[in-house]
XYZ file of C-alpha atoms in Angstrom:
469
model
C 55.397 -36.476 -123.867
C 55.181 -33.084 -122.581
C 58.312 -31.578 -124.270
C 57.070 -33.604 -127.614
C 53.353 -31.349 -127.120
C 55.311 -28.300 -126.628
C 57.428 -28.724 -129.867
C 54.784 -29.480 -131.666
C 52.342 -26.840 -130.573
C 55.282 -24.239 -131.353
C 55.582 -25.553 -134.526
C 51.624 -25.494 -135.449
C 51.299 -21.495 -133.730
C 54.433 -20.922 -136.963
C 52.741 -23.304 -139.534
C 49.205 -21.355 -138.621
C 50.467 -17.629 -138.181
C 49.891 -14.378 -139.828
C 51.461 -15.622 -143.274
C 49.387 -18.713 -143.492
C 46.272 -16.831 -143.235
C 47.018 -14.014 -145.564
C 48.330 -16.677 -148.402
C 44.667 -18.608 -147.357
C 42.481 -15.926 -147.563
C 44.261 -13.453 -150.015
C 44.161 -16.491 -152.278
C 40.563 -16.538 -152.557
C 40.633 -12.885 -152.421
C 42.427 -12.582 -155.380
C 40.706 -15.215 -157.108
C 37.764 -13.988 -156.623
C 38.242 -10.593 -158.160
C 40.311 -12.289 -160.997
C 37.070 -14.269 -161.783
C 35.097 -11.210 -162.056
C 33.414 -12.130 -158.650
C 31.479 -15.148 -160.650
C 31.826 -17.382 -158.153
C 29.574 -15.125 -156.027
C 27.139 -14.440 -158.744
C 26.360 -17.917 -159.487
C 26.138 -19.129 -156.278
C 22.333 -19.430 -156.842
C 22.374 -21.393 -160.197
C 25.338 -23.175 -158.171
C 22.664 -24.234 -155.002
C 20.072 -24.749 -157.761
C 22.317 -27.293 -159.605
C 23.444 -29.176 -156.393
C 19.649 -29.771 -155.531
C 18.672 -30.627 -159.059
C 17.543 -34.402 -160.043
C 20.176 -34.235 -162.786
C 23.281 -34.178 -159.981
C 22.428 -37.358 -159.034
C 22.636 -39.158 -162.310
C 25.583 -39.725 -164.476
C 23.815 -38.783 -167.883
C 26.297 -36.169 -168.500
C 30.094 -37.154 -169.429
C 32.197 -39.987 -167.713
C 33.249 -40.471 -164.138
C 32.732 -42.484 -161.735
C 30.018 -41.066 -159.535
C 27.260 -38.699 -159.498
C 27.737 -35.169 -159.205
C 25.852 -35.172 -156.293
C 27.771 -38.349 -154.518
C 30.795 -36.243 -155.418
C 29.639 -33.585 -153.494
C 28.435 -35.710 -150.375
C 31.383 -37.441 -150.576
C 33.921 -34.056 -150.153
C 31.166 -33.192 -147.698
C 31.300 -36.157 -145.518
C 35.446 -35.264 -145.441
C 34.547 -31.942 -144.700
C 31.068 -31.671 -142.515
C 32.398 -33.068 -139.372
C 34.076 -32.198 -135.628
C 35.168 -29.056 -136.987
C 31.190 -27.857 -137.219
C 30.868 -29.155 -133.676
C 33.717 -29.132 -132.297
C 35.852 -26.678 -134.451
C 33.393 -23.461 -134.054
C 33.342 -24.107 -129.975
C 37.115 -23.933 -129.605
C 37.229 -21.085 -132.211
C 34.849 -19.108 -130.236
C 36.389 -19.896 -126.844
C 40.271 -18.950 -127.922
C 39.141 -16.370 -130.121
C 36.382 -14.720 -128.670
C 32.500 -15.005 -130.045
C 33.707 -12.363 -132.636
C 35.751 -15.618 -134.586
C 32.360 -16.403 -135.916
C 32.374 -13.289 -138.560
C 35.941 -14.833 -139.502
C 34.911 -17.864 -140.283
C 32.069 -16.307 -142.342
C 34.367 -14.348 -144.571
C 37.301 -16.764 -144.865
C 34.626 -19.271 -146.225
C 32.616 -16.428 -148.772
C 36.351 -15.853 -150.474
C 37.153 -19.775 -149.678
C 34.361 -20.456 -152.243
C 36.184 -19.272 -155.214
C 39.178 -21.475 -154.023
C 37.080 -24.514 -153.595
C 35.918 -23.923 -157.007
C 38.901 -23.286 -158.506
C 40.521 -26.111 -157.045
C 37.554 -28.625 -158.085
C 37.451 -27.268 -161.499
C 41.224 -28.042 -162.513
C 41.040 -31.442 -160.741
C 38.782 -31.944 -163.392
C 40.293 -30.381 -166.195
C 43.715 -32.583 -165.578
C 42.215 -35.774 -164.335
C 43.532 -39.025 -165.761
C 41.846 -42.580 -165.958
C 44.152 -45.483 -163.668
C 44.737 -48.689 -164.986
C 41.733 -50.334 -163.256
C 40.035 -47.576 -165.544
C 38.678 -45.513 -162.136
C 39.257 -41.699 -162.285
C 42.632 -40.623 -160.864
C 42.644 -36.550 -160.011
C 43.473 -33.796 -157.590
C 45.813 -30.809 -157.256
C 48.627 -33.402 -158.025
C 47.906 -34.174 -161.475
C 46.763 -30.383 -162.188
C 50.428 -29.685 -160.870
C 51.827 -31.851 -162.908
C 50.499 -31.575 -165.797
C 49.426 -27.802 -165.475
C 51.953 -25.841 -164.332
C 54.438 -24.565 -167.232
C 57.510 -25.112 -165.279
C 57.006 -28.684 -165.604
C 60.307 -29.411 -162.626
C 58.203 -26.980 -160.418
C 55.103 -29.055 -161.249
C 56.673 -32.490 -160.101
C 57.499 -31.330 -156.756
C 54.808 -29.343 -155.723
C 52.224 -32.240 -156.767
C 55.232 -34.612 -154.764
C 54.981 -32.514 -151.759
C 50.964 -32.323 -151.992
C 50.563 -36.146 -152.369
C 52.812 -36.818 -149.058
C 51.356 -34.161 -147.166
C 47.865 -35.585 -147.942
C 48.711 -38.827 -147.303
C 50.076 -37.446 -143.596
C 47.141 -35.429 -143.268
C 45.097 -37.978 -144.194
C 45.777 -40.030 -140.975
C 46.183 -36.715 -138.807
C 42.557 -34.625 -139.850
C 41.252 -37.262 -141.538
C 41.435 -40.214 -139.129
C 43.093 -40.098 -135.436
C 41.094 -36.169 -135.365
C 38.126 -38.363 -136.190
C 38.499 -41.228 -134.146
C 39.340 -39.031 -131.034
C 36.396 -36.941 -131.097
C 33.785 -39.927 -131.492
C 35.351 -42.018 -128.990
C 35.863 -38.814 -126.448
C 32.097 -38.131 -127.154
C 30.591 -41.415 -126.849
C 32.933 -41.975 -123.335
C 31.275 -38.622 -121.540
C 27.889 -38.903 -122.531
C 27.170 -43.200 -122.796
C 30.356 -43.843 -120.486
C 30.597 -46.411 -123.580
C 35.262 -47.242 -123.500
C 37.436 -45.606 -125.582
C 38.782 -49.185 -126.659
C 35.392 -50.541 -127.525
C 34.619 -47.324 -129.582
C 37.801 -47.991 -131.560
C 37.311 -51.316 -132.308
C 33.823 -50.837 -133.390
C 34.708 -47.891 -135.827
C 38.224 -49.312 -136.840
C 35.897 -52.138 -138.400
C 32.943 -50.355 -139.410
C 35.700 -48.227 -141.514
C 36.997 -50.795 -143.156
C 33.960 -52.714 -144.202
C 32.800 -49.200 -145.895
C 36.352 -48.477 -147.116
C 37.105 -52.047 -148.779
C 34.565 -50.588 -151.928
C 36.491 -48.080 -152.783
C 34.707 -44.995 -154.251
C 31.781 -46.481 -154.973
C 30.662 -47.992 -151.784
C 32.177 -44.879 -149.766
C 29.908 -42.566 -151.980
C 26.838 -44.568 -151.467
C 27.245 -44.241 -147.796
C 27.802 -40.288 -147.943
C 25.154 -39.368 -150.411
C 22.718 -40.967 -147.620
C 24.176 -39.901 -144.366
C 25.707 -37.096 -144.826
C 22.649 -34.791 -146.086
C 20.772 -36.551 -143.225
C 22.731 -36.279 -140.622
C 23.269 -31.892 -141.759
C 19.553 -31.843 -141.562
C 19.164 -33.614 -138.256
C 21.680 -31.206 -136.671
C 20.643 -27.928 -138.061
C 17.021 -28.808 -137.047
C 18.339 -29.765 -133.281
C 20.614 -26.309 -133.848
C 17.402 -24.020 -134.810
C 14.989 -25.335 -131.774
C 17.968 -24.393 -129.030
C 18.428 -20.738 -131.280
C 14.262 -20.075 -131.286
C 14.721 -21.123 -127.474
C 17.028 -18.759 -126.639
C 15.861 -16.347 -129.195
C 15.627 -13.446 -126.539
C 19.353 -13.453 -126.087
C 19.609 -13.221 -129.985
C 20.637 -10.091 -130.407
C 22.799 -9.374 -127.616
C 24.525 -12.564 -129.162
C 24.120 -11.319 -132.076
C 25.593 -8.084 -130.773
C 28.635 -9.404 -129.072
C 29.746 -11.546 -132.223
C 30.080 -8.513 -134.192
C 31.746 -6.440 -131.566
C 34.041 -8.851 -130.350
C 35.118 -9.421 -134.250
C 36.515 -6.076 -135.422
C 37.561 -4.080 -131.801
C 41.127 -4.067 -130.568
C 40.756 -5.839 -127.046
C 37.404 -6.470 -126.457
C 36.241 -8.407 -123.331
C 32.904 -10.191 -123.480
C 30.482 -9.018 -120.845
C 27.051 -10.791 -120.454
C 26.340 -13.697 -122.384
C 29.949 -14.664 -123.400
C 31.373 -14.340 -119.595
C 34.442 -13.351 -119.088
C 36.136 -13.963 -122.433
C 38.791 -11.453 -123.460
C 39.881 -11.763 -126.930
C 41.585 -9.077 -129.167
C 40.147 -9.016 -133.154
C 43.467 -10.565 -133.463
C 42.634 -13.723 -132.481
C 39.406 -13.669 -133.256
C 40.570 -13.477 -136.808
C 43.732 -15.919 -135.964
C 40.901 -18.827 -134.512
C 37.565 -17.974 -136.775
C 40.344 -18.030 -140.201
C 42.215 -21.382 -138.726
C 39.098 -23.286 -137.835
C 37.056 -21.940 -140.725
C 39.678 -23.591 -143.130
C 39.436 -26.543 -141.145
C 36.389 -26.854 -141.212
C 35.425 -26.081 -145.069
C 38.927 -27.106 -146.245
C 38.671 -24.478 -149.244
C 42.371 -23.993 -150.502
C 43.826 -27.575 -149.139
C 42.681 -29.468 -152.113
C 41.435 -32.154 -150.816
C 37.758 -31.769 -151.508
C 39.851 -31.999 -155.335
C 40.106 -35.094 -155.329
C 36.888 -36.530 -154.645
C 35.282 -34.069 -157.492
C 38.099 -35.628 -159.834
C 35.806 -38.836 -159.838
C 32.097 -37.092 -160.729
C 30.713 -37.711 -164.111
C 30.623 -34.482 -165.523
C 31.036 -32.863 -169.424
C 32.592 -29.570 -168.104
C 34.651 -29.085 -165.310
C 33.535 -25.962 -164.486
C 29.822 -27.151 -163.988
C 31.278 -29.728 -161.519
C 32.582 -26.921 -160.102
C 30.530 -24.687 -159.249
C 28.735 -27.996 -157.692
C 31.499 -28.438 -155.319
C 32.239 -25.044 -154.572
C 28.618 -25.258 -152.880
C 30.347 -27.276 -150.202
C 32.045 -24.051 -148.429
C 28.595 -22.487 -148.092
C 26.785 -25.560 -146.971
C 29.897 -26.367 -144.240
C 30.062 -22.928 -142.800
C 27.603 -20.582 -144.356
C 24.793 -23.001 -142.682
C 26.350 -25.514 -140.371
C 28.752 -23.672 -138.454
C 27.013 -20.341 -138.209
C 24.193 -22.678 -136.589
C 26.746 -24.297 -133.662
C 27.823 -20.381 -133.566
C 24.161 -19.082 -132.626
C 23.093 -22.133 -130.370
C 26.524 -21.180 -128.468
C 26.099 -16.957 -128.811
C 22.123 -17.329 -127.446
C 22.591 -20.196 -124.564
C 25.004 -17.991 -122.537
C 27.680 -20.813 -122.182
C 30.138 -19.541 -123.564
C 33.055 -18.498 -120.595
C 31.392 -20.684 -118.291
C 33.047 -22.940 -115.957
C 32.169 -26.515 -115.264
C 31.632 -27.498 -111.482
C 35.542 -27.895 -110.849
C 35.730 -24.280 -112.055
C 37.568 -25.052 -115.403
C 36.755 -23.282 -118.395
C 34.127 -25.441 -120.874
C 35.664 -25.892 -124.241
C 35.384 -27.538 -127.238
C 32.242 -30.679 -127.867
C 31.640 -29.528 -123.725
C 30.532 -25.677 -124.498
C 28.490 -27.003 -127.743
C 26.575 -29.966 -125.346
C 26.194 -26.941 -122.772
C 24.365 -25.042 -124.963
C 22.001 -27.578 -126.418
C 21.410 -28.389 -122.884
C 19.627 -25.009 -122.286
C 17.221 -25.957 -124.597
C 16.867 -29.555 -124.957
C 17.735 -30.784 -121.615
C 20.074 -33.807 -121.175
C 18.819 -34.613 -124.864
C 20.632 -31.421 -125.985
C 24.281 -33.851 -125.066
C 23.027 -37.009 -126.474
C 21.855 -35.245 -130.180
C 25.312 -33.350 -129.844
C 27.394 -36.555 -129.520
C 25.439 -38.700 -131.818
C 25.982 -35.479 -134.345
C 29.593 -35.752 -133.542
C 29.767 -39.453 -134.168
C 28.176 -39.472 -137.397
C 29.925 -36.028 -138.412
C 33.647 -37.868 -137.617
C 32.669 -40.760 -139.088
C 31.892 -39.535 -142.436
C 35.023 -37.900 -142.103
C 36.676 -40.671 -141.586
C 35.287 -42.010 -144.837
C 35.687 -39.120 -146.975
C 39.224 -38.492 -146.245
C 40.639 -42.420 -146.516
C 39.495 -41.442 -150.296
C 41.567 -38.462 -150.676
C 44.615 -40.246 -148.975
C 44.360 -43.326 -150.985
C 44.195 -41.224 -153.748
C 47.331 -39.274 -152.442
C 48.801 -42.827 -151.960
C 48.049 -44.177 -155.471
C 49.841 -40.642 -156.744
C 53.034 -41.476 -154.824
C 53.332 -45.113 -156.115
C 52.281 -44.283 -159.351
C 50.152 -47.668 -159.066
C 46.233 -48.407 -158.309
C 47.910 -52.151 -156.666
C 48.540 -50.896 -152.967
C 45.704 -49.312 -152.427
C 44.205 -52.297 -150.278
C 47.101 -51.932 -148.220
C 46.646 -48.022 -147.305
C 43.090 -49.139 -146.747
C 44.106 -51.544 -144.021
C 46.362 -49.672 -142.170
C 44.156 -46.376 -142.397
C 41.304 -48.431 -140.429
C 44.150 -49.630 -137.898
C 45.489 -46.239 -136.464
C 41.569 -45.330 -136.411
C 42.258 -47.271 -133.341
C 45.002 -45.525 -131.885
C 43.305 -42.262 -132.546
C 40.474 -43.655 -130.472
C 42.912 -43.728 -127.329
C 45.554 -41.082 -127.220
C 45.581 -37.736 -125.806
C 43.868 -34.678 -128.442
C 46.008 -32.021 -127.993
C 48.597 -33.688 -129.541
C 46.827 -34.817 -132.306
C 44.875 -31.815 -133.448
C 48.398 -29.915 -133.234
C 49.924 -32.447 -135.111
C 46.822 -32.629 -138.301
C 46.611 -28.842 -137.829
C 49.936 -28.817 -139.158
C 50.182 -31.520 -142.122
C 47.075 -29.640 -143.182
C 48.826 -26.453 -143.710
C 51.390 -27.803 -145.691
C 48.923 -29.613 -147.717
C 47.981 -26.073 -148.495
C 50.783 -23.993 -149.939
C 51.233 -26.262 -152.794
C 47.943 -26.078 -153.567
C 47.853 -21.953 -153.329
C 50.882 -21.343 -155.027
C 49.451 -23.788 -157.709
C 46.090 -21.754 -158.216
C 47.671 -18.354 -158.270
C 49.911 -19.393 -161.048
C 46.826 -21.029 -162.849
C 44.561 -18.204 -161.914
C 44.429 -16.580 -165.842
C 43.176 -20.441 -166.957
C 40.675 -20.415 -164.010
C 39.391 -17.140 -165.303
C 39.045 -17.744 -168.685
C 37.284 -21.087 -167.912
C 34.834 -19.764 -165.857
C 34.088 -16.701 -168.718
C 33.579 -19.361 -171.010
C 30.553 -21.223 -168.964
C 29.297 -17.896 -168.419
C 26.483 -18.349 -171.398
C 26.033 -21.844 -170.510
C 24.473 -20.374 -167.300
C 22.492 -17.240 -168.963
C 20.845 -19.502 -171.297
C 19.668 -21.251 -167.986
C 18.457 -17.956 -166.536
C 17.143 -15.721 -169.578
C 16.151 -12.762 -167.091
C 18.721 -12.464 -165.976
C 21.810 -9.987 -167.089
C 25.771 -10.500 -166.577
């Protein structure tokens, strides 16, 4: 198994080196000044129109959900371990100063989530059981000029998906809860599968409709829940603030810096805090994989780019709020480098419990795990959508979806009991090649996402009289 591990971690240190990040980040980069920095701009009317009554009805256009539930639902995909789980290892490989990483891969992943969302929309087609079929697949497809180029690329996006779809998406998941749920409840990893593996698939069995239900409900509650829980352990370390505070922003742009003080003895060069805070900020927020793509294919919208500036909101709401929240609890409490009593170093869910801990006492590792659960669970949920999806693509048929369905609650199981390392590796990996299909299909489309989003512009000043371009 060993030699397996060491292949594949190889392989994921390639798939996740200097080039991925540039193409990730200098995507939205480029984007983002090709839209005239809009995305940024609007990010207000954007947060307004997420929280508005009219995003969760479907009085505008056709599709099959709410704008809101089409939000929740990338959400659920995307609000999950990474937050928890994610931000801790970031900040442990990478040094505390990975947090400021993750902050700007997700401020120029916004225009990439957008831009993503608002094609999906623009190339969406209806499937024969007359449900909304979309996603960078379709916008390849039927998009891209070089129509050859267009078939593979939305070939290679659909099979990745459907791989990453068990990898990030499910085993990830499944590991994480039943991991969680084993320290803190002692509660076995086999019972934990088979309770999720058929909670999953009496959610999943419903298709969009019933999985959207599920996440417009939990998945706002369950953000609140933790970033309360997150902002009592901050307030009750708030003395070590801005030392944190301090460190975070040291650690993140010096050459070799070695954390003194609150983050022990972490040495980490801006290197790899920009390596870690990039990788896990991506996997958490998932701008520029396309996934979140597909679920805002199915919202019932009259413009895509309204729908997308809606979905775009998910970046800031994943790691503008969540993640910068597990990043504080962790910079104030002083865990971070700390050993546990057999003198290894604490690291992922373990340095995020820690923390809470400080604060909240042995209450601090149950709210932690029960966030995890819920977090990986909605996962779970969100991303069986966006593989089916991916599935239904391949096929080029709606009829063996029920399958997928099936055996995507089966190997919930399995990711319930094998070992992580593996696993993360392994999902790390199908998620970056998820991604360069995507990319290399929004930088060709980037003068039609520009002249989209000019075109909404009055749309938005009519909403906003005051206020000037």
């Amino acid at each position: 198994m060993e030699s397996l591990n060491e292949i594949v971690t190889r392989i994921d240190d390639f798939v996740w080196g200097p080039v991925m990040l540039i193409l990730l980040v200098g995507t939205g980069i480029f984007l983002t000044v090709r839209t005239r920095f809009l995305t940024w701009r609007n990010l207000g009317y954007a947060l307004k129109s997420t929280l508005s009554k009219e995003a969760r009805t479907k009085s505008r256009g056709e599709g099959d959900v709410s704008p809101f539930s089409a939000l929740t639902t990338a959400l659920a995909a995307t609000i999950g371990t990474g937050n928890i789980v994610g931000v801790a290892t970031a900040m442990v490989s990478g040094g505390p100063g990975a947090l400021v990483w993750m902050w700007i891969s997700a401020a120029f992943g916004i225009t990439s989530k957008f831009s993503e969302c608002m094609l999906a929309i623009k190339y969406r087609e209806v499937n024969a059981k007359g449900e909304m079929s979309g996603g960078p697949m379709y916008t390849m497809k039927k998009g891209l000029k070089n129509k050859t180029l267009g078939v593979i690329l939305a070939w290679l996006f659909a099979f990745f998906a459907v791989v990453a779809s068990f990898g990030i998406g499910n085993m990830t998941q499944g590991n994480s809860i039943a991991s969680a749920l084993h320290a803190t409840f002692h509660v076995p990893m086999k019972v934990s599968g088979i309770i999720i593996t058929i909670l999953t698939l009496l959610i999943i069995v419903g298709g969009i409709k019933s999985i959207s239900k599920v996440s417009s409900v939990v998945v706002p509650v369950m953000a609140i829940f933790y970033v309360i829980c997150g902002l009592i352990v901050i307030l009750g370390n708030i003395s070590n603030l801005p030392s944190g505070l301090a460190m975070i922003f040291k650690m993140a742009f010096s050459a070799k810096a070695v954390g003194g003080g609150l983050c022990g003895t972490i040495t980490a060069s801006m290197m790899s805090a920009m390596r870690y805070g990039v990788a896990r900020g991506v996997f958490s927020n998932e701008a520029g994989m396309g996934s979140a793509a597909i679920t805002a294919a199915a919202a019932t919208t009259d413009n895509p780019v309204r729908q997308g500036y809606i979905n775009m909101t998910g970046t800031f709401w994943d790691t503008i709020v969540v993640c910068t929240i597990t990043g504080l609890a962790i910079a104030s409490s002083g865990m971070l480098g700390t050993t546990d009593a057999a003198g290894n170093l604490l690291t992922g869910s373990d340095v995020t419990i820690a923390a809470f801990e400080t604060v909240l006492g042995s209450a601090g590792g149950w709210l932690v795990t029960i966030g995890i659960t819920l977090f990986a669970f909605s996962t779970i949920l969100g991303w069986e959508y966006h593989g089916e999806k991916a599935f239904e693509y391949l096929l080029g048929s709606h009829k063996y979806n029920m399958i997928y369905r099936i055996a995507f609650s089966l190997v919930v199981y399995v990711g319930c009991t094998q070992t992580l390392s593996l696993v993360w590796n392994f999902s790390d990996i199908a998620n970056a090649l998820m991604a360069i299909p995507n990319l290399i299909c929004m930088l060709l489309l980037s003068g039609e996402i520009a002249r989209n989003i000019e075109a909404f512009q009055p749309e938005i000043k009519k909403k906003s009289p005051s206020k000037h371009s």
